[in-house]
Coordinates of C-alpha atoms in Angstrom, one line a residue:
A1 CA 24.3 -14.8 -7.4
A2 CA 27.2 -17.3 -7.4
D3 CA 29.8 -14.5 -7.3
G4 CA 28.1 -12.7 -4.3
T5 CA 26.7 -9.8 -6.4
V6 CA 23.0 -8.8 -6.6
S7 CA 22.1 -5.9 -8.9
A8 CA 19.0 -4.2 -10.4
Q9 CA 18.4 -1.5 -12.9
G10 CA 15.6 1.1 -12.7
P11 CA 14.4 3.5 -15.4
K12 CA 16.6 6.5 -16.4
Q13 CA 14.0 9.0 -15.0
A14 CA 10.4 9.3 -13.9
A15 CA 8.0 8.4 -16.7
T16 CA 5.5 11.2 -17.5
G17 CA 2.3 10.3 -19.3
E18 CA -0.3 12.4 -21.1
S19 CA -3.0 14.3 -19.3
Q20 CA -6.0 12.1 -18.6
V21 CA -9.6 12.8 -17.4
F22 CA -9.6 12.4 -13.7
D23 CA -13.2 11.5 -13.1
A24 CA -15.7 12.1 -15.9
N25 CA -18.7 11.2 -13.8
T26 CA -18.3 13.7 -11.0
T27 CA -15.9 16.3 -12.4
P28 CA -16.2 16.7 -16.1
G29 CA -13.2 18.5 -17.7
L30 CA -10.8 18.0 -14.8
V31 CA -7.6 16.5 -16.0
V32 CA -4.4 15.5 -14.2
Q33 CA -0.9 14.8 -15.5
L34 CA 0.1 11.2 -15.0
D35 CA 3.5 10.8 -13.4
T36 CA 4.5 7.2 -13.0
S37 CA 7.7 5.2 -12.6
V38 CA 8.7 1.6 -12.0
T39 CA 10.0 0.8 -8.6
A40 CA 13.0 -1.6 -8.7
A41 CA 15.2 -3.1 -6.0
A42 CA 18.1 -5.5 -5.9
I43 CA 16.3 -7.3 -3.0
M44 CA 12.5 -6.8 -2.5
A45 CA 10.4 -8.5 0.2
W46 CA 6.7 -7.6 0.3
S47 CA 3.7 -8.9 2.2
Q48 CA 0.3 -7.5 1.2
G49 CA -3.0 -8.2 3.0
G50 CA -6.0 -8.9 0.8
T51 CA -8.6 -6.3 0.0
G52 CA -11.9 -6.8 2.0
G53 CA -14.9 -8.0 0.1
V54 CA -17.5 -5.5 -1.2
A55 CA -21.0 -5.8 0.3
G56 CA -23.8 -7.3 -1.8
E57 CA -26.6 -5.2 -3.2
A58 CA -30.0 -5.0 -1.4
N59 CA -33.2 -3.8 -3.1
G60 CA -36.8 -3.6 -1.9
A61 CA -39.2 -1.3 -0.1
F62 CA -37.1 -1.2 3.1
T63 CA -33.4 -2.1 2.8
H64 CA -30.2 -2.0 4.8
G65 CA -27.1 -2.1 2.7
G66 CA -24.5 -4.6 3.6
N67 CA -21.2 -3.7 5.3
G68 CA -17.9 -4.2 3.6
A69 CA -15.4 -6.8 5.0
A70 CA -12.2 -5.8 6.7
G71 CA -8.9 -5.7 4.9
G72 CA -6.3 -8.4 5.6
T73 CA -3.3 -7.9 7.8
G74 CA 0.1 -7.6 6.3
G75 CA 2.5 -10.3 7.4
T76 CA 6.0 -9.9 9.0
V77 CA 8.7 -9.1 6.6
S78 CA 12.4 -9.5 7.6
V79 CA 15.5 -9.3 5.4
D80 CA 18.8 -10.4 6.9
V81 CA 21.8 -9.1 4.9
Q82 CA 24.8 -11.3 5.9
S83 CA 28.3 -9.9 5.8
G84 CA 30.9 -11.5 3.6
Q85 CA 34.0 -10.8 1.6
G86 CA 33.2 -9.5 -1.9
K87 CA 29.4 -9.4 -1.5
V88 CA 27.8 -6.5 -3.4
I89 CA 24.2 -5.2 -3.6
S90 CA 23.9 -2.4 -6.1
T91 CA 21.3 -0.6 -8.3
T92 CA 21.4 2.0 -11.1
G93 CA 18.6 4.2 -12.4
Y94 CA 15.7 6.2 -11.0
N95 CA 13.8 4.9 -7.9
A96 CA 15.8 1.8 -7.6
F97 CA 16.4 0.7 -4.0
G98 CA 19.1 -1.5 -2.7
V99 CA 16.9 -3.5 -0.2
L100 CA 13.2 -2.9 0.2
A101 CA 11.0 -4.5 2.9
V102 CA 7.3 -3.7 2.9
S103 CA 4.4 -5.0 5.0
A104 CA 1.0 -3.5 3.9
G105 CA -2.5 -4.0 5.2
G106 CA -5.3 -4.5 2.6
D107 CA -7.9 -1.9 1.9
G108 CA -11.3 -2.3 3.6
G109 CA -14.3 -3.3 1.5
D110 CA -16.9 -0.8 0.4
G111 CA -20.4 -0.8 1.9
D112 CA -23.5 -1.1 -0.3
S113 CA -26.0 1.7 -0.9
G114 CA -29.2 -0.4 -0.7
G115 CA -32.1 0.3 -3.0
G116 CA -35.1 0.7 -0.7
V117 CA -38.0 2.9 -2.0
F118 CA -39.3 4.1 1.4
F119 CA -36.3 3.4 3.6
R120 CA -32.7 2.8 2.8
H121 CA -29.7 2.6 5.1
G122 CA -26.3 2.4 3.4
G123 CA -23.7 -0.1 4.6
N124 CA -20.6 0.9 6.4
G125 CA -17.2 0.8 4.8
A126 CA -14.8 -1.6 6.5
V127 CA -11.6 -0.9 8.4
G128 CA -8.4 -1.3 6.5
G129 CA -6.0 -4.0 7.5
S130 CA -3.0 -3.3 9.8
G131 CA 0.5 -3.3 8.5
G132 CA 2.9 -5.9 9.9
T133 CA 6.5 -5.5 11.1
A134 CA 9.0 -4.7 8.3
S135 CA 12.7 -4.9 9.1
I136 CA 16.2 -5.1 7.5
H137 CA 19.2 -6.4 9.4
V138 CA 22.7 -5.8 8.2
S139 CA 25.0 -8.0 10.1
N140 CA 28.7 -7.8 10.9
D141 CA 30.6 -10.5 12.9
T142 CA 33.9 -8.4 13.1
A143 CA 35.8 -11.1 11.3
T144 CA 34.1 -10.6 7.9
P145 CA 33.7 -7.3 6.1
Y146 CA 30.3 -5.7 5.6
V147 CA 28.5 -6.3 2.4
T148 CA 28.8 -3.4 0.0
L149 CA 25.5 -1.6 -0.7
T150 CA 25.4 1.1 -3.4
T151 CA 22.8 3.0 -5.4
S152 CA 23.5 5.6 -8.0
G153 CA 20.1 7.0 -9.3
D154 CA 17.9 9.8 -8.1
D155 CA 15.3 8.9 -5.3
S156 CA 17.1 5.5 -4.8
D157 CA 17.7 4.8 -1.1
V158 CA 19.9 2.0 -0.1
L159 CA 17.8 0.5 2.7
V160 CA 14.0 1.0 3.0
A161 CA 11.6 -0.6 5.5
I162 CA 8.0 0.4 5.4
S163 CA 4.8 -0.7 7.2
L164 CA 1.5 0.7 5.9
G165 CA -2.1 0.4 7.1
G166 CA -4.7 -0.2 4.5
G167 CA -7.2 2.5 3.5
G168 CA -10.8 2.4 4.9
G169 CA -13.6 1.3 2.7
A170 CA -16.2 3.7 1.3
S171 CA -19.7 3.9 2.7
G172 CA -22.8 3.1 0.7
D173 CA -24.3 5.8 -1.5
L174 CA -27.6 7.3 -0.2
L175 CA -28.9 8.1 -3.6
D176 CA -28.9 4.9 -5.5
S177 CA -30.5 5.7 -8.8
S178 CA -31.6 2.1 -9.3
S179 CA -34.5 2.4 -6.8
G180 CA -36.2 5.5 -8.2
G181 CA -36.6 7.2 -4.8
G182 CA -39.5 7.3 -2.4
A183 CA -43.1 7.7 -3.5
I184 CA -44.7 9.7 -0.7
F185 CA -42.4 9.4 2.3
S186 CA -38.9 8.1 2.3
L187 CA -36.0 8.0 4.8
F188 CA -32.4 7.8 3.8
M189 CA -29.8 7.2 6.6
G190 CA -26.2 8.0 6.2
V191 CA -23.4 5.7 7.3
L192 CA -19.7 5.8 7.9
G193 CA -16.6 5.1 5.8
G194 CA -14.1 2.7 7.2
T195 CA -11.1 3.9 9.2
G196 CA -7.6 3.3 7.9
G197 CA -5.6 0.4 9.3
A198 CA -2.7 1.0 11.7
A199 CA 0.9 0.8 10.6
G200 CA 3.2 -1.6 12.3
Q201 CA 6.9 -1.3 13.3
A202 CA 9.5 -0.6 10.6
Y203 CA 13.2 -0.5 11.5
I204 CA 16.7 -1.0 10.0
M205 CA 19.5 -2.3 12.1
N206 CA 23.1 -1.8 10.9
G207 CA 25.9 -3.9 12.5
Y208 CA 25.5 -5.2 16.0
Y209 CA 21.9 -5.1 17.1
D210 CA 19.3 -6.3 19.6
L211 CA 15.8 -6.8 18.2
P212 CA 13.3 -4.3 19.4
P213 CA 10.7 -5.6 21.9

């Protein structure tokens, strides 16, 4: 902003929705209370790796389901908050951060079940993408005052840096109803879900600092 002030406003409180069916296919009658809220920030920097592709379907007498593709890696996210007379970063409301820096890996793609009548081997779920480095630097050159950073709502931290690994993809289903099952002899082989991606570095440096190695 021209006057050196950056502000944001979040909701007054966490939004609570009506009870909804959790999963009608696997658990009929199970309901959960939806509790959602908007995340706001005066300054938000976010890098999100792409979700890995889902494997294609395979059908026939003998099939091997395809593997999912790996999730993308989150990029490096760095926010440098410069000092300066009269500079203000502020938020009001619930879940409204002052400065938010996030690097997140994408989720791994799901494997395919395959539809073989006599032999089916599901595809593996793929590994989630790694999170990149997320950092916030608040500088001070001794001659210029720090920028003023304030938040006033519940669950509203001033400085937040997060690095997240993506979730692993699901493995292919062994019991694909589209194939109809084996006639005399059939073999179904289980497979593995993908592992979650690794998180990267996340740090906040206030004042004089040397970057981590």
